[in-house]
Short mmCIF file of C-alpha atoms in Angstrom, two decimals:
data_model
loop_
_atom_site.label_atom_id
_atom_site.label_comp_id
_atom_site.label_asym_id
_atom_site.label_seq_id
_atom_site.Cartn_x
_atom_site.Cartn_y
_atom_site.Cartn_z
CA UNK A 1 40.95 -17.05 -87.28
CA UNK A 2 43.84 -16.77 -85.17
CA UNK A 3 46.83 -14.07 -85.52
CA UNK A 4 49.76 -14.67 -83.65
CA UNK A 5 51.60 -11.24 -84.73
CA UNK A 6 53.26 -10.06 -86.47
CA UNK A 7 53.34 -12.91 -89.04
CA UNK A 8 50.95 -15.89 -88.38
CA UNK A 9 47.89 -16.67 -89.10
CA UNK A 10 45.50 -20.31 -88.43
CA UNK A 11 42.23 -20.67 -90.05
CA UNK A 12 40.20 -23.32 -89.02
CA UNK A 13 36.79 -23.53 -90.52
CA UNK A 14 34.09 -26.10 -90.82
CA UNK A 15 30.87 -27.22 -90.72
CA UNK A 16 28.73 -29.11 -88.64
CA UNK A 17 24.96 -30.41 -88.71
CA UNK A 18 22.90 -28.45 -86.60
CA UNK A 19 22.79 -30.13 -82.86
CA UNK A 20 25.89 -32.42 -83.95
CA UNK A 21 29.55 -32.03 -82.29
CA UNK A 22 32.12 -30.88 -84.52
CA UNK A 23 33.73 -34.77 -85.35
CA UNK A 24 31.03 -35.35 -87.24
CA UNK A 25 31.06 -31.99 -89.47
CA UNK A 26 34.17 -31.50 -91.24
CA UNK A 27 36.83 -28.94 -91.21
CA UNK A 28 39.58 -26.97 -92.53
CA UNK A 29 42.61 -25.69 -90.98
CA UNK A 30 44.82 -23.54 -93.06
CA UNK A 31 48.10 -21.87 -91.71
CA UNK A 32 49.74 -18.48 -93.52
CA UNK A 33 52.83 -17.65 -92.44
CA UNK A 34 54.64 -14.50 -93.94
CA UNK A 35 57.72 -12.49 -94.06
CA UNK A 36 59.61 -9.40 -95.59
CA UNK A 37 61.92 -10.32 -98.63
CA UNK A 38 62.38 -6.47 -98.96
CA UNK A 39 60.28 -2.92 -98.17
CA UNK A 40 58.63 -3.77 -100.95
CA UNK A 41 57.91 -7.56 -100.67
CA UNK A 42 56.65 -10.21 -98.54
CA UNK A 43 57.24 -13.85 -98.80
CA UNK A 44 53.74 -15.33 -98.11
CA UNK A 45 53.89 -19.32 -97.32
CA UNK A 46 50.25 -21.10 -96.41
CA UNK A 47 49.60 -24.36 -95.90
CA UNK A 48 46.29 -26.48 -95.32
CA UNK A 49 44.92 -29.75 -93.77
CA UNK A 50 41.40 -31.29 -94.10
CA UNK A 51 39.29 -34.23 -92.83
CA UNK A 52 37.42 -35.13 -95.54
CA UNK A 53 38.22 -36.76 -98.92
CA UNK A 54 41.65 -37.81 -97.21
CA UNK A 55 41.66 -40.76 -99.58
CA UNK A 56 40.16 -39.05 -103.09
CA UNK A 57 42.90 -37.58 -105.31
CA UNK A 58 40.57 -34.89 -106.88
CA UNK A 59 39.32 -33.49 -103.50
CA UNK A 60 42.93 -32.49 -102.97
CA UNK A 61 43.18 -31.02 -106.23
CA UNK A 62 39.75 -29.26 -105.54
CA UNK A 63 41.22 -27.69 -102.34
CA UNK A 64 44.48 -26.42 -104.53
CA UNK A 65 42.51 -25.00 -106.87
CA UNK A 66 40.46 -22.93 -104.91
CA UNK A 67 43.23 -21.94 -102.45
CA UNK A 68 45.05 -21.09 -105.85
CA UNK A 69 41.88 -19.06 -107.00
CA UNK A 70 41.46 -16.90 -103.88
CA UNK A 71 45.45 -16.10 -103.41
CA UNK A 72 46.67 -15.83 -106.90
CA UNK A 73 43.30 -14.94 -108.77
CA UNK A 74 42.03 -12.75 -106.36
CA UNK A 75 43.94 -11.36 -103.53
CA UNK A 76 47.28 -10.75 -105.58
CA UNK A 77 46.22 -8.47 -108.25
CA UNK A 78 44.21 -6.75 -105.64
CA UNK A 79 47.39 -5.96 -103.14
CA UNK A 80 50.10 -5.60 -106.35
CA UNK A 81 47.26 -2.80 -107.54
CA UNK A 82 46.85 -1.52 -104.18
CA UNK A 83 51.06 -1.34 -103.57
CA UNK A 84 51.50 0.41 -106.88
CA UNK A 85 48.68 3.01 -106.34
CA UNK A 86 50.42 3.45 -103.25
CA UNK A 87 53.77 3.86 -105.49
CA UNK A 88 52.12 6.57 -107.93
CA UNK A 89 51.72 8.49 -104.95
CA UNK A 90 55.01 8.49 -103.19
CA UNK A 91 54.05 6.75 -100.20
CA UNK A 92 55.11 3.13 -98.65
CA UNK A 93 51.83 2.90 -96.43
CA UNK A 94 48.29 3.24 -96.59
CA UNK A 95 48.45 5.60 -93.48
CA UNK A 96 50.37 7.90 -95.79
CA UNK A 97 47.37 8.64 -97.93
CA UNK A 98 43.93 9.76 -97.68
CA UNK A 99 42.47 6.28 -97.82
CA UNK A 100 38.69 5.12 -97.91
CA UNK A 101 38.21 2.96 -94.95
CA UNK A 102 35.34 0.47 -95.42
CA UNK A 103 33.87 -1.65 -92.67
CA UNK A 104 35.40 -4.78 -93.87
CA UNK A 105 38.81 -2.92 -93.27
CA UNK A 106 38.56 -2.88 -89.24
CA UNK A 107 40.17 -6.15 -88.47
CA UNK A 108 43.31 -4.95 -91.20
CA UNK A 109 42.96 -1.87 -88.77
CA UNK A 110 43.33 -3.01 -85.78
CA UNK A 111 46.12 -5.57 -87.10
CA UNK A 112 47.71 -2.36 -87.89
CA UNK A 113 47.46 -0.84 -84.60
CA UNK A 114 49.18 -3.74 -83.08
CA UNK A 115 51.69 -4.05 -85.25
CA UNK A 116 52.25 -0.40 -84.41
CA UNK A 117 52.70 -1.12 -81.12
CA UNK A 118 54.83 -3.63 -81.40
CA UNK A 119 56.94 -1.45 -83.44
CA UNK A 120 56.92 0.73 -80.51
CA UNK A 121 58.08 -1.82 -77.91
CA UNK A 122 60.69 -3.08 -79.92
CA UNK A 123 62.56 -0.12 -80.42
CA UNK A 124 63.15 0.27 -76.83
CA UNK A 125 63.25 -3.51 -76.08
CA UNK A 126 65.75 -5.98 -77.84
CA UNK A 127 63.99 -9.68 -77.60
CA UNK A 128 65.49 -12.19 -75.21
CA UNK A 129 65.42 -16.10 -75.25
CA UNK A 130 63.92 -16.16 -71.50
CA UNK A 131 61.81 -12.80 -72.09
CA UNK A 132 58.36 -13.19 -69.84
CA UNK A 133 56.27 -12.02 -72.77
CA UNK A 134 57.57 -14.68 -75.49
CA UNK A 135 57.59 -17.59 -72.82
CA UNK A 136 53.66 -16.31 -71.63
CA UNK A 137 53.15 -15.97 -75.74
CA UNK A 138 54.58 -19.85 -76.08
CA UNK A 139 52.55 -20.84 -73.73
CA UNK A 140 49.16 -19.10 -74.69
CA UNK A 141 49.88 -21.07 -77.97
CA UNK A 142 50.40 -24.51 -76.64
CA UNK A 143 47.33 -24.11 -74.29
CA UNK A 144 45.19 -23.09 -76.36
CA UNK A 145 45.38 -23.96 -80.04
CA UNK A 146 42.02 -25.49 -80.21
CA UNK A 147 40.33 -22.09 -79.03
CA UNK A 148 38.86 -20.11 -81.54
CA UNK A 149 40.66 -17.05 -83.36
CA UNK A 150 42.05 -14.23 -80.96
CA UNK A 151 44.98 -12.29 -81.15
CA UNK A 152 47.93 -13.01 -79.11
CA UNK A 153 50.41 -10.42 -78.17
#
């Protein structure tokens, strides 16, 4: 996975035989892309593209239902429960509460200390169309968007 923060996120998953190069596997690369509506709300678009069963109508259907199963079956009620827990308690972040952290929660963690930072920099910086860091960001992207998942800030 790669995170471009604060709001972008490429999977690209896939699998190979063992001792084969990766054009004769097949893979997966899904893009989420979100942003606030309100403090409340997010707007969360995804999108996903596949080499195999280019030409089988079902296999397309297949994907859509799954993506449809892990976003709106499972992740959803899980962050709408989360958010109104949150509510019941009179807080807008998880930081605000005495949360359990479990080790599956270190990447979110991290993603949050970024973000924090970025926070941070932004309140002393405004952005600028020629700024160093977005141009050296830009071009991180272009260069490498084979490379595997890291975060670019």
């Amino acid at each position: 996975m790669r995170w471009d923060a604060p709001c972008h996120m490429l999977l690209d998953v896939g699998i190979t035989p063992t001792g084969k190069p990766r054009e004769k596997g097949i893979w997966m690369y899904g893009t989420d892309i979100l942003t606030p509506k309100n403090e409340t709300s997010t707007y969360y678009f995804w999108g996903a593209s596949r080499s195999c069963g280019l030409d089988d109508p079902n296999a397309g259907k297949q994907w859509e239902d799954a993506i449809e199963l892990a976003f709106g079956q499972q992740d959803k009620p899980v962050i709408e429960a989360q958010q109104h827990m949150l509510r019941l308690r009179g807080a807008t972040d998880i930081d605000e509460v005495d949360a359990v952290r479990l080790p599956t929660d270190a990447g979110p963690t991290r993603c949050r200390l970024v973000m924090d930072k970025l926070r941070e920099t932004n309140a002393t910086e405004s952005p600028q169309p020629n700024n160093p860091s977005l141009s050296k960001l830009i071009a991180i992207s272009k260069n490498n968007h084979t490379d595997r998942v890291m975060p670019v800030v």
